[in-house]
Amino acid sequence: MLENIRENSQGLVAKIILGFIILTFAVAGIGSYTNSVDTSIAEVNGVKISQASFDKAFQQQRANMAQQYGEMFETLASDASYMANFRNSIVDNLINQELIDQASNDLSIRVSDEQIKKTIREMPAFQVEGEFDNNRYLAVINQNGFYQSSDFRDYLRVEMTRRQLSQALVATEFSLPFQEKQVMALQNQKRDLRYAIISAEQFIDSVSVTDEEISQYYQANQARYQNAEKVKVDYITIDVNEIAKNITVSDQELQDYYQSNIANYRQEEQRRVSHILIENEDDEAAAIAKIEDIQTRLANGEEFAALAEELSADVFSGENGGDLEWIERGAMDEAFDDAAFALTEVGEVSDVVETDFGLHLIKLTALEDEKVKPFSDVVEELRVTVSQDKAQDKYFELQQRAAELSFEVPDSLEDAAGAINVNVQTSDWLTKNSNTAPFDNPKAIEAAFSSLVLEERLNSDIIEVSDSLAIVLRVNEYQAANVKPLDEVKATISETLTAQKAQTQAQTAAEELLASIRNEEAVDEQLAASQTSFEQQADVARYGSNLDANLVREAFKLPHPKEDTVSATTVSLTTGDYAVVNVTAVNESEEAETTPRLAEQLTQQLAQSAYASYVEALKAEAKITRRSSIQASNQY
């Protein structure tokens, strides 16, 4: 057959068809075949915000929320309305960021390469024992998705530029004393209240819920009753700690390692020195004369420390008799080093030494010879180190072997497990959040729910869940997200609807009581019908009251009472009950002293308001378009 196809493709008909295809490309242009659909989610002054940018921000924010709220977020995520607002808030943030970036560019705000380097070197996340460590830097940024250091520098440049603009806005805000006094007075204000609580519980027995209402509620709120998708996986582990249990180390290996790394067990020679410094910038001849005079005074028996305290230009060390404490070779200027390490006897003073700082006299005050820890003192330390090194080497070897076999035999883990001498294990049901080790690692869960594992039913790649543990997994069983059957949730829905109807009746009773209070008629009858009575409480504070938080909040929103006006309202309490609250008096506090903390809080509030106003002003002048409906392309 292949031979026939090859022969026919050389014929006249085939050449004519090919000619038509070439002509079509020539007339229409290749670009018309490759143009992609515009998938941007918004456009700000002609700059498009890509779907990829949205997806990245969506995944980051979703992961943050899941980590913060755990399983509760799964409930929130099943609510279509909540997730729509969640997506829109992310788009709003991306638009705001683009506006700030454009404003920064218009204002020529820049961040230099030196600033970025300095910032990176000072970040605690990139330091080991207080010093910048390049290997740690590369490892950390790789873990966070920056696979080239230039990508991270570009990201940091953008963030620092945004911060410069925001700081320029917020740092200029301040609060005035009269504002602080006003806030203090409001915070310390107290109110006399009377309130009546109408319990929703009293109406439950009079409420009925029909099957039709339950069915309608179920159909309208199915997202609330979803089972999240979940998966069981088979997996194998490569664990350094398990490997180390079977590692043996010979005495010869310990000796070889000790000899090869003898520098690690050597303490270099150390010297403690003092010095006298005479600066020679202004008058070199005078400086030479001065230090020669010091040499003469030393020869005549005067104390080095006393002369250092009196005459040394290095004031800090001079206060301590010229003491520079313990030094190692390479710590000081080369000429200073050479002179200091040429001294052989404690108490010996050098000739005049010239450095970039001036002229020195150096005294050797203490000496510790080079020391090497003997093999017998470090043998146990060596055994641990060599064992770990061998275990780590074996770990990488087994990783490579497992990776090769799980790829070559992609429909089973048995071959890879046999090759590295481990058992295939099966996980519990896994969801996209709140799993136990080793599946509390995002990389492991991403692989478990990937199309490679779920749809193609292949082994995953090697997943490094920590520095000492790696896994390979494959799907065992999968359960897609589904809506719980009505029978399973019917009782729950009935309770929900019953509570809602009871609360509605409590609200109606509260509104009727409020109307009676305002009209000053039939108040007692309404109280009796609602099975409640008024309670009084004087001097209720805005914060720290033992009353329901919603009741207090509404009470402090009400206007001051007047003779011809009732200052009252209804309020839904945190318990689900309703109340009528009536402010009978407002008690202003004595003038209290303001605090620096209050001034700081007010300034922060004003700064936040200024920044938000600036962004709103940019929006008002910008041309912004956004897609009406936005979905994350990958909602893992």
XYZ file of C-alpha atoms in Angstrom:
636
model
C 0.000 0.000 0.000
C 2.766 2.410 0.897
C 4.385 1.774 -2.468
C 1.090 2.620 -4.291
C 0.719 5.854 -2.314
C 4.299 6.820 -3.129
C 3.742 6.143 -6.863
C 0.415 8.005 -6.980
C 1.905 11.041 -5.252
C 4.172 11.472 -8.267
C 1.263 11.561 -10.734
C -0.336 14.507 -12.536
C -3.413 14.694 -10.261
C -1.293 14.850 -7.135
C 0.837 17.616 -8.612
C -2.256 19.654 -9.544
C -3.632 19.324 -5.979
C -0.255 20.346 -4.574
C -0.227 23.335 -6.922
C -3.627 24.483 -5.634
C -2.367 24.250 -2.043
C 0.748 26.310 -2.847
C -1.370 28.901 -4.658
C -3.737 29.178 -1.698
C -0.850 29.878 0.668
C 0.609 32.405 -1.735
C -2.677 34.343 -2.088
C -4.012 34.091 1.489
C -0.677 34.202 3.279
C 0.616 31.674 5.728
C -0.269 33.985 8.618
C -3.982 33.405 8.009
C -3.453 29.743 8.920
C -1.517 30.459 12.067
C -3.318 33.432 13.572
C -4.495 32.499 17.046
C -7.658 33.641 18.709
C -7.256 36.583 21.094
C -7.508 35.040 24.557
C -6.621 38.139 26.570
C -8.855 38.685 29.588
C -8.604 42.492 29.606
C -6.988 45.418 27.811
C -5.653 48.533 29.540
C -4.787 51.512 27.335
C -3.997 49.138 24.477
C -1.949 46.709 26.587
C -3.479 43.238 26.795
C -3.502 41.146 29.962
C -3.051 37.552 28.860
C -4.963 34.464 29.870
C -1.619 33.032 31.036
C -1.134 35.949 33.449
C -4.633 35.410 34.797
C -4.093 31.648 35.170
C -0.859 32.185 37.094
C -2.455 34.727 39.439
C -5.535 32.504 39.815
C -3.487 29.453 40.781
C -1.357 31.415 43.253
C -4.356 33.028 44.939
C -6.308 29.769 44.970
C -3.365 27.952 46.566
C -3.041 30.702 49.192
C -6.745 30.492 50.013
C -6.664 26.696 50.169
C -3.678 26.792 52.522
C -5.349 29.411 54.721
C -8.846 27.930 54.900
C -8.225 24.214 54.231
C -11.358 22.165 53.553
C -13.570 25.212 54.076
C -12.211 26.622 50.820
C -13.430 23.529 48.959
C -16.943 24.449 50.110
C -16.462 28.032 48.979
C -14.961 26.893 45.670
C -18.066 24.836 44.925
C -20.174 28.013 45.011
C -20.364 29.342 41.437
C -21.221 32.859 42.610
C -18.284 32.974 45.015
C -15.824 31.743 42.367
C -17.147 34.292 39.845
C -16.404 37.065 42.337
C -13.061 35.425 43.109
C -12.070 35.479 39.422
C -13.278 39.057 38.957
C -11.221 40.238 41.946
C -8.111 38.711 40.356
C -8.825 40.514 37.082
C -9.287 43.769 39.025
C -5.884 43.271 40.662
C -4.203 42.585 37.323
C -5.782 45.715 35.829
C -4.633 47.774 38.825
C -1.103 46.404 38.464
C -1.015 47.275 34.773
C -2.223 50.813 35.522
C 0.512 51.228 38.144
C 3.132 49.845 35.734
C 2.045 52.304 33.040
C 2.031 55.204 35.512
C 5.530 54.237 36.728
C 6.765 54.228 33.153
C 5.174 57.622 32.444
C 6.857 59.031 35.569
C 10.219 57.497 34.509
C 10.521 55.531 37.729
C 13.422 53.122 37.394
C 15.234 50.546 39.510
C 18.942 50.132 38.818
C 20.772 46.833 38.456
C 22.793 47.721 41.578
C 19.609 48.168 43.625
C 18.363 44.764 42.500
C 21.673 43.063 43.288
C 21.764 44.704 46.723
C 18.174 43.664 47.457
C 18.813 40.058 46.428
C 21.968 39.831 48.537
C 20.136 41.188 51.586
C 17.098 38.878 51.361
C 17.152 36.490 54.357
C 15.721 33.681 52.193
C 18.957 33.609 50.178
C 21.355 33.679 53.135
C 23.172 30.937 55.003
C 24.505 31.903 58.422
C 23.952 35.566 57.642
C 25.799 35.521 54.304
C 24.381 35.472 50.764
C 24.649 31.967 49.268
C 24.338 31.707 45.495
C 23.422 28.006 45.513
C 20.595 28.642 47.968
C 19.476 31.613 45.866
C 19.220 29.484 42.728
C 17.476 26.651 44.582
C 14.863 28.958 46.144
C 13.975 30.806 42.954
C 13.775 27.492 41.052
C 11.326 26.166 43.642
C 9.206 29.251 43.019
C 9.086 28.814 39.264
C 11.964 31.091 38.200
C 14.178 28.747 36.233
C 16.596 31.481 35.176
C 17.970 34.135 37.503
C 17.184 36.780 34.873
C 13.476 35.894 35.192
C 13.603 36.542 38.924
C 15.515 39.795 38.453
C 12.885 40.978 35.949
C 10.113 40.051 38.384
C 11.890 41.851 41.219
C 12.448 44.938 39.070
C 8.714 45.183 38.377
C 7.799 44.694 42.041
C 10.362 47.234 43.262
C 9.201 49.775 40.682
C 5.600 49.359 41.841
C 6.744 49.706 45.441
C 8.592 52.942 44.654
C 5.414 54.493 43.278
C 3.210 53.229 46.101
C 5.705 54.403 48.723
C 5.842 57.835 47.100
C 2.077 58.036 47.549
C 1.650 56.589 51.025
C 4.778 58.032 52.657
C 3.491 61.607 52.244
C 0.309 61.011 54.254
C -0.023 62.158 57.857
C -2.754 62.662 60.424
C -3.501 65.927 62.244
C -4.018 66.256 66.006
C -7.676 67.252 65.662
C -8.349 64.099 63.588
C -6.751 61.952 66.258
C -8.863 63.619 68.965
C -12.038 63.064 66.938
C -11.257 59.391 66.467
C -10.351 59.030 70.142
C -13.643 60.629 71.174
C -15.637 58.329 68.887
C -13.774 55.240 70.084
C -14.402 56.116 73.729
C -18.041 57.144 73.238
C -20.629 55.043 75.097
C -24.356 54.612 74.541
C -27.379 53.668 76.623
C -29.445 51.022 74.841
C -32.676 49.136 75.176
C -33.165 46.097 73.016
C -35.541 43.209 72.496
C -34.367 39.913 71.023
C -36.872 37.935 68.971
C -35.856 34.300 68.835
C -36.268 32.479 65.515
C -36.583 29.191 67.433
C -40.130 30.037 68.573
C -41.358 29.984 64.973
C -39.862 26.618 63.940
C -42.876 24.537 64.979
C -45.149 26.702 62.839
C -42.956 26.300 59.745
C -43.489 23.631 57.110
C -41.291 22.773 54.164
C -42.652 20.947 51.107
C -40.846 18.414 48.930
C -41.198 20.826 46.032
C -39.374 23.571 47.947
C -36.617 21.128 48.870
C -36.293 20.050 45.234
C -36.186 23.652 43.989
C -33.522 24.591 46.551
C -31.495 21.509 45.629
C -31.614 22.352 41.913
C -30.646 25.987 42.556
C -27.791 25.176 44.946
C -26.231 21.990 43.610
C -22.760 23.488 43.848
C -23.112 23.386 47.652
C -23.665 19.641 47.618
C -20.827 18.496 45.424
C -18.324 15.806 46.277
C -14.894 17.098 45.267
C -13.000 15.022 42.721
C -10.574 12.617 44.327
C -8.029 10.021 43.376
C -6.215 7.040 44.840
C -2.711 6.452 43.540
C -0.182 3.648 43.615
C 3.285 4.955 44.349
C 6.867 4.042 45.139
C 9.265 6.050 47.268
C 13.002 6.635 47.163
C 13.930 7.740 50.689
C 17.433 8.790 51.743
C 16.685 7.932 55.372
C 15.682 4.373 54.470
C 18.731 3.996 52.231
C 21.031 5.202 55.032
C 19.888 2.347 57.298
C 21.582 -0.161 55.000
C 24.780 1.786 54.373
C 28.028 0.382 55.787
C 31.235 2.370 56.007
C 34.685 0.763 56.341
C 37.532 2.157 58.436
C 39.550 2.653 55.265
C 36.785 4.800 53.768
C 36.791 6.925 56.908
C 40.582 7.327 56.739
C 40.445 8.222 53.036
C 37.738 10.825 53.624
C 39.663 12.281 56.568
C 42.845 12.650 54.517
C 41.013 14.108 51.526
C 39.238 16.673 53.682
C 41.936 17.351 56.262
C 41.420 21.105 55.781
C 37.998 20.762 57.395
C 39.650 19.532 60.590
C 42.500 22.031 60.660
C 42.439 25.220 62.686
C 44.729 27.743 61.032
C 47.321 29.578 63.050
C 45.752 32.537 64.851
C 47.362 35.659 66.205
C 46.096 38.369 68.478
C 47.643 41.722 67.711
C 47.415 45.336 68.758
C 48.446 48.310 66.666
C 49.080 52.018 66.739
C 47.999 53.914 63.618
C 49.355 57.290 62.543
C 47.631 58.791 59.501
C 49.939 60.268 56.870
C 47.537 61.925 54.432
C 48.299 65.574 55.306
C 52.005 65.561 56.147
C 53.985 62.390 55.533
C 57.156 63.735 57.126
C 55.313 64.694 60.284
C 53.684 61.268 60.409
C 57.059 59.541 60.092
C 58.503 61.733 62.839
C 55.545 60.985 65.097
C 55.740 57.222 64.715
C 59.536 57.270 65.186
C 58.972 59.167 68.427
C 56.538 56.417 69.517
C 59.177 53.798 68.733
C 61.639 55.695 70.944
C 59.134 55.880 73.791
C 58.501 52.129 73.491
C 62.224 51.469 73.600
C 62.376 53.571 76.780
C 59.882 51.260 78.449
C 56.500 52.970 77.955
C 53.474 50.672 77.592
C 52.245 49.926 74.057
C 48.582 49.970 75.201
C 48.930 53.381 76.865
C 50.536 54.902 73.763
C 47.829 53.371 71.544
C 45.105 54.879 73.720
C 46.854 58.273 73.669
C 48.077 58.548 70.081
C 46.471 55.971 67.711
C 44.272 57.383 64.925
C 42.223 54.172 65.161
C 40.137 55.509 68.041
C 37.998 52.396 68.489
C 40.900 49.986 68.971
C 42.869 52.687 70.782
C 40.298 52.705 73.575
C 41.208 49.037 74.067
C 44.965 49.535 74.000
C 45.114 49.051 70.217
C 43.689 45.506 70.460
C 42.431 44.049 67.141
C 41.555 40.678 68.731
C 42.281 37.384 66.906
C 43.119 37.606 63.216
C 43.768 35.058 60.480
C 45.932 35.543 57.420
C 44.020 37.393 54.712
C 41.815 39.318 57.115
C 43.857 42.538 56.946
C 45.748 44.600 54.364
C 48.512 42.544 52.697
C 51.385 44.629 54.112
C 49.804 44.524 57.578
C 49.339 40.728 57.287
C 52.949 40.169 56.231
C 54.267 42.172 59.157
C 51.876 40.657 61.729
C 52.641 37.070 60.702
C 56.394 37.761 60.587
C 56.360 38.332 64.361
C 57.437 35.182 66.202
C 57.443 36.051 69.910
C 54.558 37.292 72.039
C 55.318 40.913 72.987
C 57.405 41.554 69.850
C 56.675 44.857 68.029
C 57.143 45.285 64.279
C 58.999 47.989 62.432
C 56.930 50.739 60.824
C 54.398 49.259 58.376
C 52.819 51.422 55.690
C 49.305 50.653 54.353
C 46.606 52.656 52.627
C 45.384 53.721 56.081
C 48.696 55.156 57.240
C 51.678 54.052 59.327
C 51.402 51.225 61.864
C 53.300 49.679 64.684
C 52.072 46.119 65.351
C 52.484 44.152 68.547
C 51.930 40.381 68.864
C 49.936 39.849 72.084
C 48.950 36.173 71.788
C 49.697 33.234 69.491
C 47.898 29.947 68.789
C 49.700 27.492 66.531
C 47.981 25.575 63.789
C 46.006 22.609 65.135
C 44.678 19.523 63.401
C 41.979 17.437 65.080
C 43.218 13.835 65.273
C 41.294 11.127 63.422
C 40.214 9.488 66.693
C 38.456 12.664 67.840
C 36.323 12.987 64.711
C 35.726 9.361 63.718
C 32.029 9.357 64.690
C 31.472 12.653 62.903
C 33.222 11.162 59.866
C 31.048 8.046 59.999
C 27.863 10.156 59.856
C 29.199 12.346 57.055
C 30.451 9.477 54.897
C 27.226 7.500 55.484
C 25.142 10.471 54.396
C 27.289 11.032 51.329
C 27.024 7.372 50.315
C 23.273 7.368 50.991
C 22.876 10.516 48.892
C 24.853 8.970 46.027
C 22.720 5.818 46.239
C 19.589 7.978 46.409
C 20.401 9.679 43.104
C 21.367 6.358 41.546
C 18.024 4.779 42.549
C 16.150 7.875 41.401
C 17.696 7.525 37.966
C 16.926 3.806 37.815
C 13.309 4.332 38.930
C 12.850 7.159 36.427
C 14.150 5.048 33.555
C 12.039 1.969 34.327
C 8.843 3.879 35.099
C 9.233 5.579 31.717
C 10.142 2.390 29.816
C 7.271 0.444 31.430
C 4.704 3.268 31.760
C 1.649 1.120 32.633
C 3.001 -0.401 35.850
C 5.231 0.446 38.811
C 6.185 -3.154 39.547
C 9.358 -3.180 37.422
C 10.628 0.084 38.902
C 9.758 -1.085 42.438
C 11.622 -4.360 41.920
C 14.666 -2.608 40.539
C 15.064 -0.366 43.583
C 13.847 -3.002 46.082
C 10.763 -1.201 47.445
C 7.075 -2.095 47.608
C 4.304 -0.416 45.645
C 2.029 1.392 48.100
C -1.512 2.693 47.654
C -2.602 6.029 49.023
C -5.858 6.946 50.734
C -8.302 9.065 48.763
C -6.564 12.321 47.806
C -8.190 15.682 47.132
C -6.570 18.830 45.869
C -6.206 20.101 49.435
C -5.466 18.887 52.955
C -3.608 15.625 52.331
C -1.080 13.888 54.533
C 2.590 13.296 53.696
C 3.985 12.718 51.165
C 0.964 14.142 49.310
C 0.940 17.410 51.227
C 3.438 18.547 48.609
C 1.866 20.616 45.766
C 4.042 18.902 43.135
C 2.759 15.466 44.153
C -0.893 16.551 44.026
C -0.393 18.348 40.717
C 1.012 15.111 39.274
C -1.785 12.974 40.801
C -4.440 15.098 39.063
C -2.500 15.639 35.824
C -3.787 14.493 32.452
C -0.687 12.286 32.081
C -1.750 10.235 35.115
C -5.562 10.480 34.983
C -6.312 10.488 31.264
C -3.319 8.761 29.676
C -3.009 6.465 32.724
C 0.786 6.565 32.627
C 3.364 6.676 35.375
C 4.300 10.146 36.569
C 7.795 11.582 36.326
C 10.036 11.487 39.396
C 8.623 13.944 41.948
C 11.021 15.328 44.560
C 8.781 16.073 47.532
C 11.766 17.021 49.736
C 15.551 16.998 49.687
C 15.533 13.400 50.912
C 12.368 11.872 49.414
C 11.203 11.297 45.845
C 8.163 9.406 44.536
C 6.704 8.028 41.316
C 2.938 7.504 41.154
C 0.160 6.281 38.896
C -3.612 6.314 39.163
C -5.281 3.474 41.052
C -8.858 4.782 41.216
C -10.480 8.090 40.280
C -13.771 9.658 41.278
C -14.882 12.747 39.388
C -16.595 15.618 41.142
C -20.301 14.836 41.422
C -23.426 16.158 43.038
C -24.671 14.264 46.055
C -28.090 12.632 45.427
C -31.113 14.505 46.762
C -31.977 11.723 49.228
C -28.553 12.136 50.858
C -28.964 15.875 51.477
C -32.732 16.161 51.806
C -32.698 16.366 55.611
C -29.973 19.017 55.553
C -31.890 21.125 53.026
C -35.066 20.773 55.063
C -33.254 22.071 58.148
C -31.804 24.968 56.150
C -35.176 26.007 54.703
C -36.883 25.634 58.080
C -34.281 27.890 59.704
C -34.613 30.436 56.869
C -38.407 30.564 57.195
C -38.183 30.880 60.977
C -35.662 33.713 60.610
C -37.955 35.430 58.091
C -40.813 35.308 60.605
C -38.505 36.647 63.331
C -37.496 39.481 60.993
C -41.146 40.297 60.276
C -41.928 40.363 63.991
C -38.937 42.651 64.602
C -40.069 45.060 61.875
C -43.605 45.133 63.304
C -42.233 45.864 66.771
C -40.043 48.653 65.356
C -43.089 50.195 63.629
C -45.016 50.097 66.927
C -42.140 51.828 68.745
C -41.934 54.574 66.133
C -45.707 55.070 66.167
C -45.808 54.747 69.966
C -48.758 52.396 69.866
C -49.413 48.716 70.677
C -45.834 48.188 71.810
C -46.762 45.888 74.678
C -48.974 43.787 72.406
C -46.161 43.368 69.898
C -43.735 42.393 72.645
C -46.156 39.790 73.947
C -46.822 38.415 70.453
C -43.069 38.081 69.860
C -42.523 36.460 73.273
C -39.882 39.016 74.246
C -39.320 42.083 76.368
C -36.994 45.066 76.415
C -33.714 44.899 78.262
C -31.712 47.978 79.189
C -27.962 48.417 79.297
C -26.169 51.655 80.080
C -22.718 52.796 78.971
C -22.263 50.205 76.220
C -18.797 50.619 74.685
C -18.085 50.389 70.989
C -15.552 47.602 71.604
C -15.386 44.871 74.232
C -19.097 44.695 75.057
C -20.701 41.399 76.101
C -23.623 42.064 73.736
C -23.956 40.558 70.256
C -21.390 42.192 67.942
C -23.986 42.903 65.211
C -26.312 44.568 67.726
C -23.547 46.846 69.038
C -22.344 47.689 65.527
C -25.842 48.780 64.437
C -26.402 50.692 67.683
C -23.332 52.843 66.990
C -24.529 53.534 63.438
C -27.792 55.045 64.687
C -28.155 58.829 65.007
C -28.249 60.597 68.346
C -31.759 60.409 69.837
C -33.954 63.527 69.728
C -37.195 64.416 71.406
C -39.297 63.935 68.265
C -37.332 61.058 66.720
C -36.826 57.441 67.851
C -33.281 56.247 67.179
C -33.947 52.563 66.572
C -33.528 49.802 63.984
C -33.780 46.050 63.482
C -30.688 43.882 63.275
C -29.881 40.285 62.393
C -27.819 38.738 65.172
C -24.928 36.329 64.776
C -27.150 33.614 66.312
C -29.717 33.863 63.501
C -32.211 35.663 65.752
C -33.454 39.232 65.169
C -33.499 42.178 67.518
C -34.839 45.697 67.808
C -32.252 48.070 69.277
C -33.051 51.577 70.508
C -30.425 54.175 71.467
C -31.756 56.170 74.420
C -28.670 58.282 75.191
C -25.184 59.044 73.877
C -22.505 59.590 76.521
C -19.451 61.466 75.267
C -16.223 60.567 77.033
C -13.848 62.965 78.652
C -11.102 64.071 76.323
C -8.427 61.380 76.298
C -4.811 61.711 75.300
C -3.956 60.448 71.863
C -1.211 57.869 71.427
C 1.546 57.429 68.816
C -0.053 54.106 67.903
C -3.349 55.847 67.035
C -1.537 58.410 64.892
C 0.227 55.560 63.085
C -3.061 53.725 62.452
C -4.754 56.859 61.115
C -1.806 57.567 58.856
C -1.961 54.017 57.485
C -5.693 54.365 56.804
C -5.153 57.699 55.051
C -2.277 56.198 53.048
C -4.413 53.237 51.931
C -7.207 55.605 50.980
C -4.781 57.823 49.030
C -3.404 54.843 47.122
C -6.892 53.525 46.331
C -7.948 57.003 45.164
C -4.888 57.252 42.934
C -5.695 53.909 41.295
C -9.322 54.968 40.820
C -8.129 58.204 39.189
C -5.937 56.186 36.803
C -8.954 53.993 35.983
C -11.113 57.032 35.291
C -8.633 58.294 32.687
C -7.813 54.886 31.207
C -9.449 52.950 28.426
C -10.200 49.549 29.926
C -12.001 46.653 28.287
C -12.520 43.232 29.819
C -14.099 39.958 28.807
C -17.598 39.542 30.149
C -16.981 35.973 31.320
C -13.620 34.773 32.604
C -12.638 31.222 33.438
C -9.328 29.812 34.578
C -7.997 27.596 31.803
C -6.696 25.126 34.389
C -8.495 25.261 37.683
C -6.264 22.860 39.592
